[in-house]
PDB file of C-alpha atoms in Angstrom:
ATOM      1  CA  UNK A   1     119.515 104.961 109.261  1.00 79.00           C
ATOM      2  CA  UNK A   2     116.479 107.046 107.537  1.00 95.00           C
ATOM      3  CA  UNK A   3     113.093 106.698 108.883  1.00 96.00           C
ATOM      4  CA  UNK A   4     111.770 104.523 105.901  1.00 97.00           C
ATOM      5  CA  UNK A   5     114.653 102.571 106.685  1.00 97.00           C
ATOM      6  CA  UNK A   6     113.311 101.966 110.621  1.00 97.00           C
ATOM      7  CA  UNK A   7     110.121 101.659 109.160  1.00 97.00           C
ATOM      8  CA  UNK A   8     111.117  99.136 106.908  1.00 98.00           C
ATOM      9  CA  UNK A   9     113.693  97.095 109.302  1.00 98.00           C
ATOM     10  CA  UNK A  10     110.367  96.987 112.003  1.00 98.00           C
ATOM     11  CA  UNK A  11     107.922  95.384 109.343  1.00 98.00           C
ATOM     12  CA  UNK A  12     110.137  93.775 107.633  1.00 98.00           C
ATOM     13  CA  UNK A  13     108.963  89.994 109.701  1.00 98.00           C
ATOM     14  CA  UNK A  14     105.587  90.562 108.291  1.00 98.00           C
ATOM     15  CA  UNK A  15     107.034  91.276 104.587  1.00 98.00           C
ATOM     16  CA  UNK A  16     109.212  87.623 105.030  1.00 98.00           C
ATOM     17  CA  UNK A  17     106.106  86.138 106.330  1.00 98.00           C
ATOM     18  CA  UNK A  18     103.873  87.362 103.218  1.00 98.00           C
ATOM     19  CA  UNK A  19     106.896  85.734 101.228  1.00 98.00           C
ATOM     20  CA  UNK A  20     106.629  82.617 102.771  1.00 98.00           C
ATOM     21  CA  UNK A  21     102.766  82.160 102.508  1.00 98.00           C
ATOM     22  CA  UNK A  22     101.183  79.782 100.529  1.00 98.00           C
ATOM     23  CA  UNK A  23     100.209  82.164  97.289  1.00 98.00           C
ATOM     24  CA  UNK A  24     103.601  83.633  96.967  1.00 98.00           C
ATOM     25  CA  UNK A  25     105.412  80.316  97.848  1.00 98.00           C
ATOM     26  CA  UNK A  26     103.360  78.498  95.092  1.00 98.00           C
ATOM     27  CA  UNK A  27     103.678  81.437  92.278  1.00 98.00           C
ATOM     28  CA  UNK A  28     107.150  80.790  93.006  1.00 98.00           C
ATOM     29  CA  UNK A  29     107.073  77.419  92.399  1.00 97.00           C
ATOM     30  CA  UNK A  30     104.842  77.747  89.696  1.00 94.00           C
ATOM     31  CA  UNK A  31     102.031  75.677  91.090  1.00 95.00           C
ATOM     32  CA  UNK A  32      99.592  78.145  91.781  1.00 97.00           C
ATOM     33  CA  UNK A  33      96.309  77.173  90.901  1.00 96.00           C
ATOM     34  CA  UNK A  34      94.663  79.303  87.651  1.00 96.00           C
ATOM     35  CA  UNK A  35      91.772  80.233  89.865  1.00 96.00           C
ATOM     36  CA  UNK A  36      93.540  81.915  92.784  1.00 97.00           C
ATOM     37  CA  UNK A  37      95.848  83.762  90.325  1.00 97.00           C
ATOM     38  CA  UNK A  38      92.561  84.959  88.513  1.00 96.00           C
ATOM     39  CA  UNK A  39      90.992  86.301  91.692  1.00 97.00           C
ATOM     40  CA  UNK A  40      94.384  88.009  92.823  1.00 97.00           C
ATOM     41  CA  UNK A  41      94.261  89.811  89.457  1.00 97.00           C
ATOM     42  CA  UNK A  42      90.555  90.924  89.865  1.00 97.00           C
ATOM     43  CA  UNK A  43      90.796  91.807  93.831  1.00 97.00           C
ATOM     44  CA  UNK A  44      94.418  93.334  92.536  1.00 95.00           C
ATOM     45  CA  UNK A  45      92.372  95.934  90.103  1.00 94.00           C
ATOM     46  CA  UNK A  46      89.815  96.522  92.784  1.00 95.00           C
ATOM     47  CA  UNK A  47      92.452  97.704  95.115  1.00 94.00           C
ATOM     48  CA  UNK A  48      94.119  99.819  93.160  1.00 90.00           C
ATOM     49  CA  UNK A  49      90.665 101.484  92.426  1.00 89.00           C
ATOM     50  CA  UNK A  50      90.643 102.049  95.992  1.00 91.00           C
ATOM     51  CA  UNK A  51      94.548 102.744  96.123  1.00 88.00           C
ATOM     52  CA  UNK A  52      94.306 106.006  93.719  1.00 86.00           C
ATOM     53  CA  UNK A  53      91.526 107.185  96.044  1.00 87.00           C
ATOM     54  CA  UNK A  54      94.302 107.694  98.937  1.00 88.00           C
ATOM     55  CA  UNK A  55      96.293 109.775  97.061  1.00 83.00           C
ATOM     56  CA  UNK A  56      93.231 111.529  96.238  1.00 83.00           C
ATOM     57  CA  UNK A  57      92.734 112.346  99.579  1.00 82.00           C
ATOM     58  CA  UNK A  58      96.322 113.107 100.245  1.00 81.00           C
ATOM     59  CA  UNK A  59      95.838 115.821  97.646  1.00 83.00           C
ATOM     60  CA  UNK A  60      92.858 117.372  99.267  1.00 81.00           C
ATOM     61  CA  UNK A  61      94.570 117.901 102.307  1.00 78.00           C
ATOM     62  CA  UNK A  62      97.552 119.067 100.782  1.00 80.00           C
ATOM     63  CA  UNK A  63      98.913 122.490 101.762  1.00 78.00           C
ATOM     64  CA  UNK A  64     101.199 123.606  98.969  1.00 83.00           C
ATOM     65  CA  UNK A  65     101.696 122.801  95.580  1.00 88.00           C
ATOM     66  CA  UNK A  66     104.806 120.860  95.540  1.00 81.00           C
ATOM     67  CA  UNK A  67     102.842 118.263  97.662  1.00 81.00           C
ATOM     68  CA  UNK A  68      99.835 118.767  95.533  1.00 85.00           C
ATOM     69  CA  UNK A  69     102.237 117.743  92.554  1.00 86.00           C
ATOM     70  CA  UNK A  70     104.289 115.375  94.621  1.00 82.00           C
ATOM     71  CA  UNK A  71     100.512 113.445  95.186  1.00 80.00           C
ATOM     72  CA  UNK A  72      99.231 113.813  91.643  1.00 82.00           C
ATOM     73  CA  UNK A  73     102.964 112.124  90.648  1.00 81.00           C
ATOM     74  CA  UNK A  74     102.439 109.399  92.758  1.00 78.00           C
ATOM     75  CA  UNK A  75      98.371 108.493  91.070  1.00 76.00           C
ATOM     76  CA  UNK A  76      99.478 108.522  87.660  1.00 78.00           C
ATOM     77  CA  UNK A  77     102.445 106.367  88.449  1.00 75.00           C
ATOM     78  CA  UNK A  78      99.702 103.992  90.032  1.00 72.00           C
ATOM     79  CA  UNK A  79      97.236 104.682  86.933  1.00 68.00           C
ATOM     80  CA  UNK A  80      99.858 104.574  84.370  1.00 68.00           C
ATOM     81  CA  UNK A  81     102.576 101.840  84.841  1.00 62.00           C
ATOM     82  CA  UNK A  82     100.722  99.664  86.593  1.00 66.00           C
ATOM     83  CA  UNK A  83      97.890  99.020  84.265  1.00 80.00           C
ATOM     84  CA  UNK A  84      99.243  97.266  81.069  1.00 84.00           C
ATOM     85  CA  UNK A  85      99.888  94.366  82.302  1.00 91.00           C
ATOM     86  CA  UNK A  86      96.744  94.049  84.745  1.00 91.00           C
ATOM     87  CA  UNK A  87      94.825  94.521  81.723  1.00 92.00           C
ATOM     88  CA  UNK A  88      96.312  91.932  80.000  1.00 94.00           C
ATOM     89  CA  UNK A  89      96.252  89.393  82.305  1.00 96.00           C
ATOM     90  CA  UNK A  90      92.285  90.017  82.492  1.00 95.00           C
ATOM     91  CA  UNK A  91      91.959  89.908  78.812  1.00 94.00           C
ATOM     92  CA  UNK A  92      93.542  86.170  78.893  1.00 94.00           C
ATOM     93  CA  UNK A  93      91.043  85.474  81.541  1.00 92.00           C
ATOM     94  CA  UNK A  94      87.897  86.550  79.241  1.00 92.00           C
ATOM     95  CA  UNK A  95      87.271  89.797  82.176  1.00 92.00           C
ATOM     96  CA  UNK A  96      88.242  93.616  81.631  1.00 90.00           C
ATOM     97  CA  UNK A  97      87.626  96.273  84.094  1.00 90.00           C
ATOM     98  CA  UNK A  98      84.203  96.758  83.219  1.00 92.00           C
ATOM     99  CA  UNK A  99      82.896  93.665  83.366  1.00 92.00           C
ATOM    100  CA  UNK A 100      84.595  93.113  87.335  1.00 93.00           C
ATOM    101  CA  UNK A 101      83.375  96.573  87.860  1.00 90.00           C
ATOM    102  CA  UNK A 102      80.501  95.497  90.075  1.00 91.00           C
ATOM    103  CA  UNK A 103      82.291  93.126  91.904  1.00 95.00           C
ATOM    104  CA  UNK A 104      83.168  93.797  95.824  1.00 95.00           C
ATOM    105  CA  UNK A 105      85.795  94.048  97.477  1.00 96.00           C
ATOM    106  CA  UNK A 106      86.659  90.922  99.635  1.00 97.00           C
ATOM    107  CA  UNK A 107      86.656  91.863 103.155  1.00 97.00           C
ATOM    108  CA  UNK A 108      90.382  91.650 103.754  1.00 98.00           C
ATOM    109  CA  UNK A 109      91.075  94.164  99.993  1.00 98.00           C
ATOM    110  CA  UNK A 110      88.101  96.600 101.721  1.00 97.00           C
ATOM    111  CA  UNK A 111      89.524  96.602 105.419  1.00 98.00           C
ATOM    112  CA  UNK A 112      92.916  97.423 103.627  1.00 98.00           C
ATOM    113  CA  UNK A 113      91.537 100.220 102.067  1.00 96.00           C
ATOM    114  CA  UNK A 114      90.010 101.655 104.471  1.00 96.00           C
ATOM    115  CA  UNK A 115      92.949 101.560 106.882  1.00 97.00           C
ATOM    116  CA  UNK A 116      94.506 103.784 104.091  1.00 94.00           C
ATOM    117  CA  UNK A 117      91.820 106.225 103.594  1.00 93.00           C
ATOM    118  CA  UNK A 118      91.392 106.490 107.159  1.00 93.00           C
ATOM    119  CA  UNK A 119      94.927 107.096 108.059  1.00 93.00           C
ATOM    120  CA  UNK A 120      94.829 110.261 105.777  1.00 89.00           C
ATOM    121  CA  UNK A 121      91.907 111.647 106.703  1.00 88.00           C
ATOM    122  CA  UNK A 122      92.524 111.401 110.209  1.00 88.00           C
ATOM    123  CA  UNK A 123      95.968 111.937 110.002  1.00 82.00           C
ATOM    124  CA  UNK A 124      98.111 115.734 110.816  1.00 77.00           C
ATOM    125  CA  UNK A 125     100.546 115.898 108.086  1.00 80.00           C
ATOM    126  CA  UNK A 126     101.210 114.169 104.846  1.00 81.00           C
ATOM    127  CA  UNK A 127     103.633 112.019 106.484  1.00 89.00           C
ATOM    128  CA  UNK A 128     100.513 109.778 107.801  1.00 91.00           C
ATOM    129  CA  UNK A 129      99.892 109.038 104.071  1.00 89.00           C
ATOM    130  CA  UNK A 130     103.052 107.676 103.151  1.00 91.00           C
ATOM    131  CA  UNK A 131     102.657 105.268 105.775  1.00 94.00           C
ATOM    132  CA  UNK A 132      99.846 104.226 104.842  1.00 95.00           C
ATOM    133  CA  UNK A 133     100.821 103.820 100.960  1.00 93.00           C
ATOM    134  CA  UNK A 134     104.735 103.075 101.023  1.00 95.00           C
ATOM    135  CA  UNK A 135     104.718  99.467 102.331  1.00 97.00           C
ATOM    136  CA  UNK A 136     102.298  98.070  99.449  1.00 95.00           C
ATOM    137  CA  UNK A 137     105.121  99.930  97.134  1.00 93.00           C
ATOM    138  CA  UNK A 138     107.957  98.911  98.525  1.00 96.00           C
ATOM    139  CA  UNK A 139     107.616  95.592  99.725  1.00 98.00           C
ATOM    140  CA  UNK A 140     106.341  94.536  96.406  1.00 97.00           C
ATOM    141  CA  UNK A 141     109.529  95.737  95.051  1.00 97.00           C
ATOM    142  CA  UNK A 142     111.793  93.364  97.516  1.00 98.00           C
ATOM    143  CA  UNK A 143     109.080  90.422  97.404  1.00 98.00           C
ATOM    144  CA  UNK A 144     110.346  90.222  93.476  1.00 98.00           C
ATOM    145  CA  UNK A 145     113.701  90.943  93.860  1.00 98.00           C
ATOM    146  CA  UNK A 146     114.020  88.367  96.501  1.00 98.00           C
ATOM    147  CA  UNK A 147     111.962  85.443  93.941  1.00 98.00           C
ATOM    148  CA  UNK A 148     113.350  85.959  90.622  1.00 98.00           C
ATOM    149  CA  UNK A 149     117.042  86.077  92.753  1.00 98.00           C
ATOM    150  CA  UNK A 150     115.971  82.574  94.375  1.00 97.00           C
ATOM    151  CA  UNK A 151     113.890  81.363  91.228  1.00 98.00           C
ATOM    152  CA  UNK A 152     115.517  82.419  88.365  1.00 97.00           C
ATOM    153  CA  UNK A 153     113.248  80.104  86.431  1.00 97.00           C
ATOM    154  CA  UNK A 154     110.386  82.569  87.370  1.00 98.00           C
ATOM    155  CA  UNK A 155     110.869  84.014  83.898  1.00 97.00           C
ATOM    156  CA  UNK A 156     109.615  81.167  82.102  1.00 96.00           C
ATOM    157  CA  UNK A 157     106.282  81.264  83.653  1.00 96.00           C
ATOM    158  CA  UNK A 158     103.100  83.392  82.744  1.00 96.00           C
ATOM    159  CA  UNK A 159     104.008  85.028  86.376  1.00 97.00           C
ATOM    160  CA  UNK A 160     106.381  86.650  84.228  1.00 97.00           C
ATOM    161  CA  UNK A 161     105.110  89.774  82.892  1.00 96.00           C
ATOM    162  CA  UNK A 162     103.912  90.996  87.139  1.00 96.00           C
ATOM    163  CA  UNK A 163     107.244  89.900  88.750  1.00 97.00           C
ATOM    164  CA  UNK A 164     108.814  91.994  86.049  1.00 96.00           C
ATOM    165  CA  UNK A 165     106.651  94.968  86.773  1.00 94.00           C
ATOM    166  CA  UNK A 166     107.734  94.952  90.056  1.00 95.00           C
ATOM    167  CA  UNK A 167     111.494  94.030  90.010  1.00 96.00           C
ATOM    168  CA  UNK A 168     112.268  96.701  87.070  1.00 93.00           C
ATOM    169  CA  UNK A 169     114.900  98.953  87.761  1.00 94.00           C
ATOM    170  CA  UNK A 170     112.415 101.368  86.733  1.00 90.00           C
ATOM    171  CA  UNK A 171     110.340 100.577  89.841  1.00 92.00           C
ATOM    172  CA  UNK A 172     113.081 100.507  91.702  1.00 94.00           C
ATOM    173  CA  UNK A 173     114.388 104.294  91.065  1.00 92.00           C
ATOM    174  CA  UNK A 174     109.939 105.473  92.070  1.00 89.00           C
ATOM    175  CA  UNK A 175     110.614 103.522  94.875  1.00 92.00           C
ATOM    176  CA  UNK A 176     113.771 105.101  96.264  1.00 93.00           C
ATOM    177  CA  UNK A 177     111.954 108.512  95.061  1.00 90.00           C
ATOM    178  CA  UNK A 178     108.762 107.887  97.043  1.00 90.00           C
ATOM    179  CA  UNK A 179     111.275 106.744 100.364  1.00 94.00           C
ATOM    180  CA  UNK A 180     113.263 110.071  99.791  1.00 93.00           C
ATOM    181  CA  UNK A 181     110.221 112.266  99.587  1.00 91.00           C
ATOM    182  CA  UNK A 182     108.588 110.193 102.990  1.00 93.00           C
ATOM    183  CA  UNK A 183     111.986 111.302 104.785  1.00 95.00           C
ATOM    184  CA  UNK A 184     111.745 114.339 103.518  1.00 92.00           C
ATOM    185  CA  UNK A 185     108.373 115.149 105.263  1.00 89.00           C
ATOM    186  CA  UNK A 186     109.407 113.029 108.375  1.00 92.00           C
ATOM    187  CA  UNK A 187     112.455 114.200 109.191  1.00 90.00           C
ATOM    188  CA  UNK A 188     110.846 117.220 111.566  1.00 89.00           C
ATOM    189  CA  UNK A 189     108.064 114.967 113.079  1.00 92.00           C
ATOM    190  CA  UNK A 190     108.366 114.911 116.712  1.00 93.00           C
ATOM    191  CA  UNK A 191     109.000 111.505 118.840  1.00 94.00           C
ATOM    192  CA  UNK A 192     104.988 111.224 118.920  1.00 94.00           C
ATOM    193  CA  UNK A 193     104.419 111.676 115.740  1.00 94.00           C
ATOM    194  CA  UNK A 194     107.072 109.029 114.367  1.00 95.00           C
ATOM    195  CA  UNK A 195     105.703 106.719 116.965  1.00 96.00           C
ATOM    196  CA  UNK A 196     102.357 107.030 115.051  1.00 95.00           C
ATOM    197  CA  UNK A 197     103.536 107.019 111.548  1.00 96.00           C
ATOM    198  CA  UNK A 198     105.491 103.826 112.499  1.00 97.00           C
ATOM    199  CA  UNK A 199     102.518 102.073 114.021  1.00 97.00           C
ATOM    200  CA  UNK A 200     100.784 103.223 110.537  1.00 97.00           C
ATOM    201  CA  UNK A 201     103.661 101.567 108.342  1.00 98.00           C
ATOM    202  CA  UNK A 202     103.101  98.158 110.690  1.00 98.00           C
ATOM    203  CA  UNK A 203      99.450  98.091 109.959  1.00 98.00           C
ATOM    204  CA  UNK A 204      99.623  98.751 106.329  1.00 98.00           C
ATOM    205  CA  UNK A 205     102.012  96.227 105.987  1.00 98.00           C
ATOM    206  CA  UNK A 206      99.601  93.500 108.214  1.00 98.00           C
ATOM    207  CA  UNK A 207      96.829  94.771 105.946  1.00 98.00           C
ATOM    208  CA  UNK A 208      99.476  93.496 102.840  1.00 98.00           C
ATOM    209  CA  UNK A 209      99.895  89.820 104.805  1.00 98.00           C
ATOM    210  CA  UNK A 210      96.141  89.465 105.062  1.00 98.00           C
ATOM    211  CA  UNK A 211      95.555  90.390 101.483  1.00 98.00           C
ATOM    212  CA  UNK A 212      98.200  87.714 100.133  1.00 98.00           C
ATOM    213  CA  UNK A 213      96.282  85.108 102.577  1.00 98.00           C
ATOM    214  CA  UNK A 214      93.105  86.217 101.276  1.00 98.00           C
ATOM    215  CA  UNK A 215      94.629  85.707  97.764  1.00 98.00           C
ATOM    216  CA  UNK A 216      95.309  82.336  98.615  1.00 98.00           C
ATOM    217  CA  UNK A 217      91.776  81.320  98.303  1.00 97.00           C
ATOM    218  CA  UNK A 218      89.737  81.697  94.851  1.00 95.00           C
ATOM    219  CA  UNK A 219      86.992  84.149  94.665  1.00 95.00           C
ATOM    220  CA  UNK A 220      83.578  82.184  93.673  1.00 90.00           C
ATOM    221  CA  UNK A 221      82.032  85.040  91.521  1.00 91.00           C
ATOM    222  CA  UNK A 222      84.232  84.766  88.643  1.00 90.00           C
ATOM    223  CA  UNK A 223      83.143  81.890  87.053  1.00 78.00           C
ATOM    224  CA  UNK A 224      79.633  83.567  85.744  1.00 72.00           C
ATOM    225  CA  UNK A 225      81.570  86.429  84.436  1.00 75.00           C
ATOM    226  CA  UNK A 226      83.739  83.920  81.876  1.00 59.00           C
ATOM    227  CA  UNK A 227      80.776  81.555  81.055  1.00 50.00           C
ATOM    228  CA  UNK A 228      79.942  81.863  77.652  1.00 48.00           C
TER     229      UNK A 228
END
C-alpha cells in the first residue's frame, strides 16, 4: 500500500463523516436550502483564494525546478479548472468575485487556511505540503463519486454542474497525478517524518469536516450584497 494510500485509509472516518453531515446529505437529496448553498459558494471562492496561496508558499521553499514546476502545475489547475463553474454559480446568485471580495473568511474557512499555510512554512520538505493540500483534492473527488453512484438523480439538479467538476474523469487522472507525485517525495521520509506528514493529512482532513459543518449554516452578509 502507498503512503497516500495509508494516509487516505487513516482519514478516511472523517471523509464518511463529512458525507454523512447535514449539507452534503441534503445536496444529495436535493433539499438544501438556497441560502446555505449560496454561502458555500462564496466561503468556497474565499478558500481557494487562500488555497493558491499554499502552493505559493510551497514554491518559495522549493529547491529545484521540477518542484518549482510541479507547484506552479498544481495553482493553475486550482486557478484554471476550478473557476468556471464557481463563477457561474455566483453570477445566478447576483455576486462575482469582486463584489464578495471584502468579505471574511468564516472562522472555520480561515483556521483551515491557516493550518495549510502553516504546515508549509514550518514544515522540512515538500512532502509537509501535500499533506496539507491532498485531502481537500482528493476527498472531494470520492465525496462525488460516492453521491452521483448512490443518487444518480443528482444530475437533474442545479448541484449538477459542481458534482460534475469533481467526479470528471478528468479530475480523477490530477488526482492520481498529485497522489503519485506525494509518494514520490515521501517515499525516503524517515519513520518521524511520515508520522508527521500523517498527523498533517488527519488535520487537513478535520479542517475539511469543520468546513462542510460550517457550510451547513448560511452566512448573514450576503443578503446586502444581492439587494437591489
Amino acid at each position: 500500500m502507498s503512503f497516500v494510500a495509508d494516509c487516505v485509509k487513516d482519514s478516511m472516518p472523517i471523509w464518511q463523516t463529512c458525507l454523512e453531515g447535514e449539507f452534503l446529505s441534503r445536496l444529495e437529496a436535493g433539499t438544501l436550502p438556497d441560502d446555505c448553498f449560496a454561502g458555500y459558494i462564496v466561503d468556497d471562492s474565499l478558500y481557494l483564494r487562500e488555497y493558491a496561496k499554499v502552493f505559493a508558499a510551497g514554491i518559495l521553499r522549493s529547491s529545484t525546478l521540477a518542484e518549482i514546476r510541479t507547484y506552479y502545475s498544481f495553482l493553475s489547475f486550482v486557478n484554471n479548472e476550478e473557476e468556471s463553474t464557481r463563477i457561474d454559480y455566483l453570477r445566478e446568485m447576483g455576486l462575482s468575485d469582486e463584489a464578495i471580495e471584502g468579505l471574511p473568511q468564516r472562522p472555520e474557512n480561515r483556521a483551515y487556511t491557516d493550518f495549510m499555510i502553516n504546515a508549509v512554512q514550518n514544515g522540512r520538505t515538500g512532502a509537509e505540503c501535500m499533506m496539507a493540500v491532498l485531502p481537500c483534492m482528493i476527498s472531494y473527488a470520492w465525496i462525488f463519486h460516492t453521491i452521483v453512484d448512490r443518487t444518480p438523480a443528482i444530475r437533474q439538479t442545479k448541484y449538477w454542474p459542481l458534482v460534475r467538476d469533481y467526479a470528471d474523469p478528468g479530475y480523477d487522472q490530477a488526482c492520481r497525478r498529485w497522489s503519485d507525485y506525494t509518494n514520490q517525495i515521501c517515499q525516503h521520509l524517515d519513520p518521524e517524518q511520515k508520522a508527521r506528514c500523517l498527523e498533517i493529512f488527519r488535520q487537513s482532513s478535520l479542517h475539511e469536516l469543520h468546513f462542510w459543518e460550517m457550510s451547513a449554516r448560511p452566512r448573514t452578509d450576503l443578503e446586502q450584497l444581492t439587494r437591489p
